[in-house]
JSON list of C-alpha atoms in Angstrom, two decimals:
[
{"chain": "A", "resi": 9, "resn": "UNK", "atom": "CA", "xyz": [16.26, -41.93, -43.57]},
{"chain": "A", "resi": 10, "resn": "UNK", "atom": "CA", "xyz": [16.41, -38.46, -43.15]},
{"chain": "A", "resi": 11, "resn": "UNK", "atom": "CA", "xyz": [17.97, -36.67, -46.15]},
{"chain": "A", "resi": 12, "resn": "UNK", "atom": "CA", "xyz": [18.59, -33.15, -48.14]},
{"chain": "A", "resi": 13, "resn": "UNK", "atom": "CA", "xyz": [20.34, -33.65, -51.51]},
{"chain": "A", "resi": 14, "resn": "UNK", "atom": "CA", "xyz": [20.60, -31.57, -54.31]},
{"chain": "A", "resi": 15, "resn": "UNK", "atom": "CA", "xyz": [19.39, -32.06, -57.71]},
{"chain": "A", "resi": 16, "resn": "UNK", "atom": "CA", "xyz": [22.40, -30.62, -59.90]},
{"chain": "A", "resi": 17, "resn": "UNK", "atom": "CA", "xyz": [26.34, -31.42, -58.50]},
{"chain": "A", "resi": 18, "resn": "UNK", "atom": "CA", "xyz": [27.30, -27.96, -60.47]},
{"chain": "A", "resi": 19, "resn": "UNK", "atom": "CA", "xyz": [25.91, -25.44, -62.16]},
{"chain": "A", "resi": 20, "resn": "UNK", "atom": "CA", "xyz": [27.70, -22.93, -64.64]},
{"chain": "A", "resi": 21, "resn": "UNK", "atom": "CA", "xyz": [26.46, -19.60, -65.40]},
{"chain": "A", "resi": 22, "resn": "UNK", "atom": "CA", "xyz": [27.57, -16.47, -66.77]},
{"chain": "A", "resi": 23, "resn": "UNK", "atom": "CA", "xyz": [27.67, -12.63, -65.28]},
{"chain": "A", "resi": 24, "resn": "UNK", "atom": "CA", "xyz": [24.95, -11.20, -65.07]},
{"chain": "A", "resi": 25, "resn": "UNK", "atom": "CA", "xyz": [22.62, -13.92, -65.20]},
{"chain": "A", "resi": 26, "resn": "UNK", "atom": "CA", "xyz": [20.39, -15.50, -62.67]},
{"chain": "A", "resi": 27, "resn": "UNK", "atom": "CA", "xyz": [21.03, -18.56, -61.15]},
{"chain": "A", "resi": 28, "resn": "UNK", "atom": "CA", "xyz": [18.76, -20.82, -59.43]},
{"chain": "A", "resi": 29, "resn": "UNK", "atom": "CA", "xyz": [19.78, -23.72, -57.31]},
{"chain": "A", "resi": 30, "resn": "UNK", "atom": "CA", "xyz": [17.98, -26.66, -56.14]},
{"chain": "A", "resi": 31, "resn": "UNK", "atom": "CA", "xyz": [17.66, -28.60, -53.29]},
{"chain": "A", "resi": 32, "resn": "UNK", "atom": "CA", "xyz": [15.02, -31.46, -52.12]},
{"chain": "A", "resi": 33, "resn": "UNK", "atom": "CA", "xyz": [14.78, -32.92, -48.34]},
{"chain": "A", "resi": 34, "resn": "UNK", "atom": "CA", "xyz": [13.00, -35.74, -47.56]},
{"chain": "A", "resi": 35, "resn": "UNK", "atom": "CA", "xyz": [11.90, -35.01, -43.73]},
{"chain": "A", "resi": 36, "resn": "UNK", "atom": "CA", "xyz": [8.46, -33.56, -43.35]},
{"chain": "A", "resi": 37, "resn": "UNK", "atom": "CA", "xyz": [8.65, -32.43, -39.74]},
{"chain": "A", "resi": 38, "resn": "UNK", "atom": "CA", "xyz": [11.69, -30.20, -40.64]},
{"chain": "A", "resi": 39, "resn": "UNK", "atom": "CA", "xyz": [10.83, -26.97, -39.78]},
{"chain": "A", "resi": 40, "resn": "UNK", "atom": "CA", "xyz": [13.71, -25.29, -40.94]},
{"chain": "A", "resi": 41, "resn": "UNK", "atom": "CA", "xyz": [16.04, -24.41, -43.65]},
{"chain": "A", "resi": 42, "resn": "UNK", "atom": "CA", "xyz": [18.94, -22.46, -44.30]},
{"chain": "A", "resi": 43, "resn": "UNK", "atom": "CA", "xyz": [21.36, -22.25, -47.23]},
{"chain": "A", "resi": 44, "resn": "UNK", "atom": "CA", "xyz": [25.05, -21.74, -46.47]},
{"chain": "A", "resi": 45, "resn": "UNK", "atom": "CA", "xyz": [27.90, -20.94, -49.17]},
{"chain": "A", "resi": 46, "resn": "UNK", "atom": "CA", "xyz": [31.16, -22.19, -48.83]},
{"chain": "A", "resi": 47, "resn": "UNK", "atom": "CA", "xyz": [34.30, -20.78, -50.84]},
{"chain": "A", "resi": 48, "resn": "UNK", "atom": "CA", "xyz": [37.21, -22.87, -51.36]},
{"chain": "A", "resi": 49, "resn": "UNK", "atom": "CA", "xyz": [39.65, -22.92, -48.52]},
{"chain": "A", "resi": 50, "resn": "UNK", "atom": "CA", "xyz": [37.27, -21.78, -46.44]},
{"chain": "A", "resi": 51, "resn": "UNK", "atom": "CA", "xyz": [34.15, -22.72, -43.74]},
{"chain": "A", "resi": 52, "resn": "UNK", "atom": "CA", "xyz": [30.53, -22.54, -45.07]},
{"chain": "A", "resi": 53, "resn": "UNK", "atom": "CA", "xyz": [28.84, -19.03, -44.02]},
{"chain": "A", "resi": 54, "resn": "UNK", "atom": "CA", "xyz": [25.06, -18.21, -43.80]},
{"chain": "A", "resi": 55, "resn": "UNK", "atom": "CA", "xyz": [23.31, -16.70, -46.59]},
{"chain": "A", "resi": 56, "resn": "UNK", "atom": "CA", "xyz": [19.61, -16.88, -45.81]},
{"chain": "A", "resi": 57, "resn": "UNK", "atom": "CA", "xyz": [17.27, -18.80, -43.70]},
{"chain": "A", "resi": 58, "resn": "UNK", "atom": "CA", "xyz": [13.12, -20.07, -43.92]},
{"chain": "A", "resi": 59, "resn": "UNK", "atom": "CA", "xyz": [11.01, -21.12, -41.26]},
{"chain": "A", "resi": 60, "resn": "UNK", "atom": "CA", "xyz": [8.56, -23.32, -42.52]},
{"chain": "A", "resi": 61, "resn": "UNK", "atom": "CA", "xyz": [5.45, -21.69, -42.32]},
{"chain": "A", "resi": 62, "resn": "UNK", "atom": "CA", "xyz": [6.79, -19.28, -44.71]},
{"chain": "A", "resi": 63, "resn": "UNK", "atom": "CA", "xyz": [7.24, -19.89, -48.62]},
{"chain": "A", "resi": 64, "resn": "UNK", "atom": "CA", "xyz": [9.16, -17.12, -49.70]},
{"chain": "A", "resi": 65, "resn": "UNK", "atom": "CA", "xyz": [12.30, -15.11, -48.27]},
{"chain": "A", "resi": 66, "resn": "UNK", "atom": "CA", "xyz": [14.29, -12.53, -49.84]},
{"chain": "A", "resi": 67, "resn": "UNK", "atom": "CA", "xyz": [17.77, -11.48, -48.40]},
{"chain": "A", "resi": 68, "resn": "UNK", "atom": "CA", "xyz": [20.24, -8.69, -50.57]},
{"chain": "A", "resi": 69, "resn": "UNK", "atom": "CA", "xyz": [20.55, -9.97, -54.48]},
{"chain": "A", "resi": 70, "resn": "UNK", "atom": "CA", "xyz": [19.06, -13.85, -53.15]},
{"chain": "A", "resi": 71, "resn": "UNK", "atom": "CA", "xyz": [15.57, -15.20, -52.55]},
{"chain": "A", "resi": 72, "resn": "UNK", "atom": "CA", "xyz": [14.60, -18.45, -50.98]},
{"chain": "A", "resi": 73, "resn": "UNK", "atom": "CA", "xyz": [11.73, -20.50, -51.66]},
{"chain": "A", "resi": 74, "resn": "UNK", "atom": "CA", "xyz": [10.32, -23.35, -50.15]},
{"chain": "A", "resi": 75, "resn": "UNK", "atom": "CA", "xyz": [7.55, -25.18, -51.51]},
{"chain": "A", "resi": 76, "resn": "UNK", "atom": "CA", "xyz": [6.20, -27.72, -48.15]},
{"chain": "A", "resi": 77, "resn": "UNK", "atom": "CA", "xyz": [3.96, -29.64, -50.69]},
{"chain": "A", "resi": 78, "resn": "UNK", "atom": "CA", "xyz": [7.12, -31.30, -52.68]},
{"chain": "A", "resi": 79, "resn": "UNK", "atom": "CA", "xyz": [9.52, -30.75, -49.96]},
{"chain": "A", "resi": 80, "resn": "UNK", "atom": "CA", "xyz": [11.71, -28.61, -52.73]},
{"chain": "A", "resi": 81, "resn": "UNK", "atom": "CA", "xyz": [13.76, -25.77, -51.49]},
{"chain": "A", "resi": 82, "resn": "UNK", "atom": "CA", "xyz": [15.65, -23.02, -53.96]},
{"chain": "A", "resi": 83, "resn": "UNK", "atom": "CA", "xyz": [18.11, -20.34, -54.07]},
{"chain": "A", "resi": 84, "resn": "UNK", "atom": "CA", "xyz": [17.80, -17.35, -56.81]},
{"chain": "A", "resi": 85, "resn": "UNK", "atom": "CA", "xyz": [20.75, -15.38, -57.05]},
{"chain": "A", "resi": 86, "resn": "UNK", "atom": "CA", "xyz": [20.16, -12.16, -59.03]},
{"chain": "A", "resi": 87, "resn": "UNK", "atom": "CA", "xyz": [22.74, -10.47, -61.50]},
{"chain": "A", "resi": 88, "resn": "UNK", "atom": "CA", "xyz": [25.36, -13.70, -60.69]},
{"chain": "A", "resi": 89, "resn": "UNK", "atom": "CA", "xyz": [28.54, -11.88, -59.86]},
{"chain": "A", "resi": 90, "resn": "UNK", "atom": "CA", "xyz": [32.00, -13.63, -60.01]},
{"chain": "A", "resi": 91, "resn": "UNK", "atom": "CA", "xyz": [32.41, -13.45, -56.51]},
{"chain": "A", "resi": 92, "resn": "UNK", "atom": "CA", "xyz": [29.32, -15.95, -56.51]},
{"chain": "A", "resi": 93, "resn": "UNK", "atom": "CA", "xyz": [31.56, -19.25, -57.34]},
{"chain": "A", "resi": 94, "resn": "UNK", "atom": "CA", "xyz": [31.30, -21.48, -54.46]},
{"chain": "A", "resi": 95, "resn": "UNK", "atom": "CA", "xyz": [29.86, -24.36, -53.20]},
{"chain": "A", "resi": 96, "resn": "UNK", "atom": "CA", "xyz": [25.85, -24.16, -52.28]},
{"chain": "A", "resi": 97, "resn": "UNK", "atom": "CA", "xyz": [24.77, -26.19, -49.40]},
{"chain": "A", "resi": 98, "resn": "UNK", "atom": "CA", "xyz": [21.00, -26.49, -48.20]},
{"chain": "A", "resi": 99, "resn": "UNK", "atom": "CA", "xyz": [20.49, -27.80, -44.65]},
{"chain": "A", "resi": 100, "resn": "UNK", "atom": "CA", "xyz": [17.39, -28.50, -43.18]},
{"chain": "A", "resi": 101, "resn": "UNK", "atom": "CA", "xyz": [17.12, -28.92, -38.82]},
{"chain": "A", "resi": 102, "resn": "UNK", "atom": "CA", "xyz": [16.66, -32.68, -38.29]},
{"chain": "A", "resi": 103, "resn": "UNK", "atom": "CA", "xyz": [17.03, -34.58, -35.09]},
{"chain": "A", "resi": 104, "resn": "UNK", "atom": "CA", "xyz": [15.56, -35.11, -31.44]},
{"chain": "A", "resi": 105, "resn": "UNK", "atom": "CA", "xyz": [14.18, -31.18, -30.80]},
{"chain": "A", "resi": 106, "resn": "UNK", "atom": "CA", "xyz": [15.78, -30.24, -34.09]},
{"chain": "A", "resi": 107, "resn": "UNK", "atom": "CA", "xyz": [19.59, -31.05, -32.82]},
{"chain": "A", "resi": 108, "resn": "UNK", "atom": "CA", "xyz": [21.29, -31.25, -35.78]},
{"chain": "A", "resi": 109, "resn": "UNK", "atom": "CA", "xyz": [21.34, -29.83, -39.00]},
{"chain": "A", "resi": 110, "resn": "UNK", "atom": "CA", "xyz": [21.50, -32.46, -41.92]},
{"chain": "A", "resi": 111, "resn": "UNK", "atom": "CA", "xyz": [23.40, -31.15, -45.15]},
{"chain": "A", "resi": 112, "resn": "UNK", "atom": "CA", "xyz": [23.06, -31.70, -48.73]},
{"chain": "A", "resi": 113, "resn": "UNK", "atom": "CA", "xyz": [25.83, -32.34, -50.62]},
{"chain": "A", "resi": 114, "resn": "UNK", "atom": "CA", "xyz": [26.41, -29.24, -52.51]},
{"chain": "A", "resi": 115, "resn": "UNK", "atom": "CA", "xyz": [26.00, -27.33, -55.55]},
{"chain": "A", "resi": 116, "resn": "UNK", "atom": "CA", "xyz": [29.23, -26.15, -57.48]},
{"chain": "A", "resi": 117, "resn": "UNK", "atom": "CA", "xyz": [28.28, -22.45, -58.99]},
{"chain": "A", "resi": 118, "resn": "UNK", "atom": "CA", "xyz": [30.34, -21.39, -61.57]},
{"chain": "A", "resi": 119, "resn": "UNK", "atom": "CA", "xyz": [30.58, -18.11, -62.87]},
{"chain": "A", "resi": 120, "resn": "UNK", "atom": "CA", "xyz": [32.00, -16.48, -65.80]},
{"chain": "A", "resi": 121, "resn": "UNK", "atom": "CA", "xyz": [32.56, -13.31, -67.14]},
{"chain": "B", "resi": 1, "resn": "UNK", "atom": "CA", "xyz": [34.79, -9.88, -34.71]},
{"chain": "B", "resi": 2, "resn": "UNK", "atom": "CA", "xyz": [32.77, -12.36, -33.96]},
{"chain": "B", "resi": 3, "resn": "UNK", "atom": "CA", "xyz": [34.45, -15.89, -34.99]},
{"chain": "B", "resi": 4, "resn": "UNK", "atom": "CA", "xyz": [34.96, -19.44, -34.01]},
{"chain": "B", "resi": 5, "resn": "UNK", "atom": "CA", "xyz": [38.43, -20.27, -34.60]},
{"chain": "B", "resi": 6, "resn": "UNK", "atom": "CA", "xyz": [40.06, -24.13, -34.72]},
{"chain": "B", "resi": 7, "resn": "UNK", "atom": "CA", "xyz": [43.46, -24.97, -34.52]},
{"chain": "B", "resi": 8, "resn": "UNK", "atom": "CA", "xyz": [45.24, -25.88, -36.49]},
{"chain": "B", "resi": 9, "resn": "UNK", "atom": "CA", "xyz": [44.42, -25.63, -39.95]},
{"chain": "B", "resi": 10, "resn": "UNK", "atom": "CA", "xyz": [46.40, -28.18, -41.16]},
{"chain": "B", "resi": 11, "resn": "UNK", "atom": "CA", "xyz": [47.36, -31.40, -39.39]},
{"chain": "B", "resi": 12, "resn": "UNK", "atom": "CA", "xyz": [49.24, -34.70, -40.49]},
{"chain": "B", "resi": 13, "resn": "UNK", "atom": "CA", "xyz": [49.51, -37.47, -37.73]},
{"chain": "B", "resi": 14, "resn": "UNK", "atom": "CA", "xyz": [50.36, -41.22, -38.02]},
{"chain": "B", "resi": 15, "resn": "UNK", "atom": "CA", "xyz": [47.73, -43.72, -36.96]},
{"chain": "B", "resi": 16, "resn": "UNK", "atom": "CA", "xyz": [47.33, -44.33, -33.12]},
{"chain": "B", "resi": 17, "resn": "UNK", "atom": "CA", "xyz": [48.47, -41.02, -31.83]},
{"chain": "B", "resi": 18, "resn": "UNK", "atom": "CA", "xyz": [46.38, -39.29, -30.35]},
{"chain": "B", "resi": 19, "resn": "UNK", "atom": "CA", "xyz": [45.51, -35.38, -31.29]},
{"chain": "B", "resi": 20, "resn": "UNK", "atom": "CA", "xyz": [42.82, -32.54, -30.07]},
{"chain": "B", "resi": 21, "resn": "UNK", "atom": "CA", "xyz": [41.56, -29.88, -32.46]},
{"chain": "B", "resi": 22, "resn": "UNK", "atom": "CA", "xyz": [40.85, -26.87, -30.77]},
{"chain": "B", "resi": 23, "resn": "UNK", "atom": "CA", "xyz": [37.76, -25.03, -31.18]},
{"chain": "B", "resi": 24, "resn": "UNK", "atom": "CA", "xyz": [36.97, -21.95, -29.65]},
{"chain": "B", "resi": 25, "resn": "UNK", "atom": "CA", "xyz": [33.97, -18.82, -29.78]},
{"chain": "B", "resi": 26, "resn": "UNK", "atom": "CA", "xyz": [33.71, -15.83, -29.01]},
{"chain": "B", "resi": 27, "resn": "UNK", "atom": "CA", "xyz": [29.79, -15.29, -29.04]},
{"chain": "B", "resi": 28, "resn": "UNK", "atom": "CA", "xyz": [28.75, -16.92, -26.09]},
{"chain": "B", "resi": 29, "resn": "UNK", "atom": "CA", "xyz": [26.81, -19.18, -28.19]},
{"chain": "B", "resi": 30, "resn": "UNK", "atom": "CA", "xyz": [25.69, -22.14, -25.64]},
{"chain": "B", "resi": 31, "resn": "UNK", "atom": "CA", "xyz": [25.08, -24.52, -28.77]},
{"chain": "B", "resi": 32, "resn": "UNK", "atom": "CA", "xyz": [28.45, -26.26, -30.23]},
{"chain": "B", "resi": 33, "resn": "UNK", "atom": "CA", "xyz": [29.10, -28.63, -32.93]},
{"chain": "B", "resi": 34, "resn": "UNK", "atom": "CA", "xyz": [31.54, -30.88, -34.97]},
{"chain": "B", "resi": 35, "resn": "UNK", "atom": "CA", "xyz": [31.11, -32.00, -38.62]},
{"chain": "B", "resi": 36, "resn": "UNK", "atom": "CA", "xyz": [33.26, -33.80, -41.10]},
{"chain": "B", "resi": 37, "resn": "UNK", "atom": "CA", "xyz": [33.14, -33.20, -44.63]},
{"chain": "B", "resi": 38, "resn": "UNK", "atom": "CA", "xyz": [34.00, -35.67, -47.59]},
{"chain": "B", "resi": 39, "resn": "UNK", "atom": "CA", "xyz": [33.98, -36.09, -51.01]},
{"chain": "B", "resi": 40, "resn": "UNK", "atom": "CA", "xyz": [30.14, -37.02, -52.14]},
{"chain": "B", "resi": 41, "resn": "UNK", "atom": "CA", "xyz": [29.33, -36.89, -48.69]},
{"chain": "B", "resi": 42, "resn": "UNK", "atom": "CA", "xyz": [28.84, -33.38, -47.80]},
{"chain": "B", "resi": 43, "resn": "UNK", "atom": "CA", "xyz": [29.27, -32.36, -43.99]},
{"chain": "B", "resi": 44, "resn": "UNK", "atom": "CA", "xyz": [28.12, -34.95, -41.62]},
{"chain": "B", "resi": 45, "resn": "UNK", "atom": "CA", "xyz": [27.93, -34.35, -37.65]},
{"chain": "B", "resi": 46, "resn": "UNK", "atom": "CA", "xyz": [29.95, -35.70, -35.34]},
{"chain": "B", "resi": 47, "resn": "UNK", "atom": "CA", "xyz": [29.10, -34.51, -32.26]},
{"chain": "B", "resi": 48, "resn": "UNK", "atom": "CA", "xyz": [27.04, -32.08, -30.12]},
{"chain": "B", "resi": 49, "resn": "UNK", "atom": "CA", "xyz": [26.82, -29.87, -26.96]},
{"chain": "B", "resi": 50, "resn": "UNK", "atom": "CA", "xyz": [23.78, -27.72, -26.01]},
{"chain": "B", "resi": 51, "resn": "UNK", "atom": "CA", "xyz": [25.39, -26.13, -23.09]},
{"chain": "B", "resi": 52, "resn": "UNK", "atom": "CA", "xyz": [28.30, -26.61, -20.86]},
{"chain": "B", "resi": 53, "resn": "UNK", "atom": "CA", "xyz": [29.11, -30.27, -19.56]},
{"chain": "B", "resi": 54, "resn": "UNK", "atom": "CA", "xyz": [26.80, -31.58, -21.80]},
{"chain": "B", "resi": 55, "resn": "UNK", "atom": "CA", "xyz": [27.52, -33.46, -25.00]},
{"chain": "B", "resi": 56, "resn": "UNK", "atom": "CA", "xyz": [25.68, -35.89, -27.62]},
{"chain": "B", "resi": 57, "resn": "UNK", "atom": "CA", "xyz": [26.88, -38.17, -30.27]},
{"chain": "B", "resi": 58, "resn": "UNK", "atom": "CA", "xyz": [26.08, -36.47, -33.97]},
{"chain": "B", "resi": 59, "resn": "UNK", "atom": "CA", "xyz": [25.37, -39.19, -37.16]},
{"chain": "B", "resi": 60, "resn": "UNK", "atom": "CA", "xyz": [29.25, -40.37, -37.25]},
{"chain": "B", "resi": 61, "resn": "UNK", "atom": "CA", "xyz": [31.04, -40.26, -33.41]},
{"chain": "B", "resi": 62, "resn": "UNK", "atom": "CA", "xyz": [32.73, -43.28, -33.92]},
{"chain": "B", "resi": 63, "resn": "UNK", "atom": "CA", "xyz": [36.29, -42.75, -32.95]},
{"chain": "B", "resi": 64, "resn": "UNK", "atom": "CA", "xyz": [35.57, -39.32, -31.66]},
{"chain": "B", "resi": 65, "resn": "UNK", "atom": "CA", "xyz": [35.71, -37.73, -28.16]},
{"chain": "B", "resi": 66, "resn": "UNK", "atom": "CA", "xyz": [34.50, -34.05, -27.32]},
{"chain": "B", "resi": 67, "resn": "UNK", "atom": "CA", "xyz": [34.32, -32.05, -24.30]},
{"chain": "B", "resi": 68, "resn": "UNK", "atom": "CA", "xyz": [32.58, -28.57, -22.98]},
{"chain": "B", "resi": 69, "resn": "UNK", "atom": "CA", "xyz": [34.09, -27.58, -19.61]},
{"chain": "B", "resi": 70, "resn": "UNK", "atom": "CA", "xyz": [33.67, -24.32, -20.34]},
{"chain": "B", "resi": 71, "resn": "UNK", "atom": "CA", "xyz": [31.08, -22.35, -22.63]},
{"chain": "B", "resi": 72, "resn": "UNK", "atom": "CA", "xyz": [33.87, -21.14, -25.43]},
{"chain": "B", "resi": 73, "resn": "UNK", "atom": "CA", "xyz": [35.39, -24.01, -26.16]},
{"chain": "B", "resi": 74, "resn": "UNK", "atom": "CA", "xyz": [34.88, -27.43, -27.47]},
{"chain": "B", "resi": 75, "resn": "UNK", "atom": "CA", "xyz": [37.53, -29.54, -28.62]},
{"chain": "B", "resi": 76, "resn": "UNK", "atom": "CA", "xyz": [37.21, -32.63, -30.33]},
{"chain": "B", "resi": 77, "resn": "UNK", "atom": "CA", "xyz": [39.51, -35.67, -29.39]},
{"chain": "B", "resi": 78, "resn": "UNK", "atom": "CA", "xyz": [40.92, -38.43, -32.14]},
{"chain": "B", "resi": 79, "resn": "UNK", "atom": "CA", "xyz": [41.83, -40.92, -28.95]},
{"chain": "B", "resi": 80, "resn": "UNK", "atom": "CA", "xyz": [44.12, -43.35, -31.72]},
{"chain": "B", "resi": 81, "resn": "UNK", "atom": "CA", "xyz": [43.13, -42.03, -35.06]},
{"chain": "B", "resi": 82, "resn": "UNK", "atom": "CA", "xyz": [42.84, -43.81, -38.46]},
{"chain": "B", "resi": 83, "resn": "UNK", "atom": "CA", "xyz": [42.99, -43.18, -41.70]},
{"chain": "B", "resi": 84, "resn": "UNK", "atom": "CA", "xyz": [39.67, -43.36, -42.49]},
{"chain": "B", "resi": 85, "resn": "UNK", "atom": "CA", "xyz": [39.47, -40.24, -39.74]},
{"chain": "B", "resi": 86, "resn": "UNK", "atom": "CA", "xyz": [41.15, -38.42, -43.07]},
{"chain": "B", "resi": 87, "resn": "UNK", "atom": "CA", "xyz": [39.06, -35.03, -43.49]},
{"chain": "B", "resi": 88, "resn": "UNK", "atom": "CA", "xyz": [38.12, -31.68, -43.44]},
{"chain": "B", "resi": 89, "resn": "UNK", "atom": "CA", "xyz": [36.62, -30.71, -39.53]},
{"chain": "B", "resi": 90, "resn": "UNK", "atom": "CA", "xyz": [34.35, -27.88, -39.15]},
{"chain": "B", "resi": 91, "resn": "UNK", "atom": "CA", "xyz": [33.41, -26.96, -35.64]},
{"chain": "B", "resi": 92, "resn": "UNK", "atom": "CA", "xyz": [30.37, -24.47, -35.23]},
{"chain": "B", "resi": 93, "resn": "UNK", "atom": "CA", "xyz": [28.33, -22.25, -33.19]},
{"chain": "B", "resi": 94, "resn": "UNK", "atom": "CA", "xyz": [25.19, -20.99, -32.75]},
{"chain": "B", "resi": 95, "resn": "UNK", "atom": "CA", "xyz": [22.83, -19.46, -30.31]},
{"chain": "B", "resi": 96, "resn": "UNK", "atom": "CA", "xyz": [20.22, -22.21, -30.20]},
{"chain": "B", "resi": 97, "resn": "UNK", "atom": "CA", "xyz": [19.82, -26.19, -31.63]},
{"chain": "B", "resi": 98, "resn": "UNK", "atom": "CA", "xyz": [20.19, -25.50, -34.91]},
{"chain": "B", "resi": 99, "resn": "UNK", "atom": "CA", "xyz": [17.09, -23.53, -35.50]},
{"chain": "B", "resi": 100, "resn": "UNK", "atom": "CA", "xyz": [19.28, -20.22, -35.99]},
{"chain": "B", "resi": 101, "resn": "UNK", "atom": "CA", "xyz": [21.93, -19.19, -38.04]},
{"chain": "B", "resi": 102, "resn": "UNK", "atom": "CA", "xyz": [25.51, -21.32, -36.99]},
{"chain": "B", "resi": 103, "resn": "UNK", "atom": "CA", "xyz": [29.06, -19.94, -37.74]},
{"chain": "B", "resi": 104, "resn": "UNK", "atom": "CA", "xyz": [31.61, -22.52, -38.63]},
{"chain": "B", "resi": 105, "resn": "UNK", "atom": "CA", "xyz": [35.28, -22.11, -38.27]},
{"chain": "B", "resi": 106, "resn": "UNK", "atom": "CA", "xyz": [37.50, -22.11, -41.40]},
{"chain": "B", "resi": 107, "resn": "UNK", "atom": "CA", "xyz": [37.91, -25.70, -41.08]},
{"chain": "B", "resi": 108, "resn": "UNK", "atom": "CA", "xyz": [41.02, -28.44, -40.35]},
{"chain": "B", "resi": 109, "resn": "UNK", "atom": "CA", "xyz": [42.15, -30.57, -42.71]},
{"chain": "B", "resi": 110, "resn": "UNK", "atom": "CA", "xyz": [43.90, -33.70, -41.07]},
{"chain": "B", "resi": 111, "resn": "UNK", "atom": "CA", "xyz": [45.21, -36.28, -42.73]},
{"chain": "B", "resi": 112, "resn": "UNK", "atom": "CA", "xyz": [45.91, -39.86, -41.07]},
{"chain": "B", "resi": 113, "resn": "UNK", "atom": "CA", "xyz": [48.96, -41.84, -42.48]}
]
């Protein structure tokens, strides 16, 4: 079925450093991806977004890459602040007309000073 | 701001009665949605709307009602809950079927004894 996991449950890094998270979906036709962070307590919020027909997208401090050929989708985070711990999701749009957006099951990012 | 907002934050119900979380936006985003999210699960959906008066079953709408009378709000109904209903809710909104950024709500957290 139609899936987006994650390669690595959590991932510990320290300031300064760059992390790079990992994410692999399963469903061709998704045209879509976004990655969303979600602190504890709290609901997940948008970081950055690819449309498929693009390979590369770089927001403030994070870069997205997609890579259509292995269905493999990453998040760089540059200079890894504290304020980085959270919870990593990668969602791809799945569904009838794209309806839905289907969740992998998260990356723990842990950073230390 | 711009927000959705769910009420309440914190719930803790006995099996069979029935409760509504609230979910409201202020965006005048037509497209609405419900996940769940568990342990080694990440967030699954449970229901849909695209607009107003209509509604579609997510992956997991088993025991679940919704409704979309009107385009801010879109509650979701536990008609005689169980525990297995024992989660964290997000509701979110975005302008489009998930092929644009959504904004989730900070979340509910029932629990069904």
């Amino acid at each position: 079925g139609e899936s987006v996991g994650l390669h690595l449950p959590t991932l510990s890094v320290q300031e300064g450093d760059n992390s790079i998270i990992n994410c692999a979906y399963s469903n061709s036709a998704s045209d879509y991806f976004i990655w969303y962070k979600q602190e504890s307590g709290k609901g997940p919020q948008f970081i950055i977004d690819i449309r498929s027909n693009m390979d590369k997208r770089q927001g403030q401090r994070v870069t997205v890459l997609l890579n259509k050929t292995v269905k493999h989708l990453s998040l760089q985070i540059a200079a890894t602040q504290p304020g980085d711990s959270a919870v990593y999701f990668c969602a791809e749009n799945a569904g009838q007309a794209g309806t839905a957006l289907i969740f992998g099951k998260g990356t723990t990012l842990s950073v230390s000073s | 701001e711009a927000q959705v907002t769910q009420n309440p934050r914190y719930l803790i119900t006995v099996t069979g009665k029935k409760l509504t979380v609230t979910c409201s936006q202020n965006m005048n985003h037509e497209y609405m949605s419900w996940y769940r999210q568990d342990p080694g699960l990440g967030l699954r959906q449970i229901y849909y709307s695209m607009n107003v008066e209509v509604t579609d079953k997510g992956d997991v709408p088993e025991g679940y009602k919704v409704s979309r009378k009107e385009k801010r709000n879109f509650p979701l109904i536990l008609e005689s809950p169980s525990p297995n209903q024992t989660s964290l809710y997000f509701c979110a909104s975005s302008t489009g079927p998930m092929n644009t950024e959504a904004f989730f709500g900070q979340g509910t957290r029932l629990t069904v004894v």
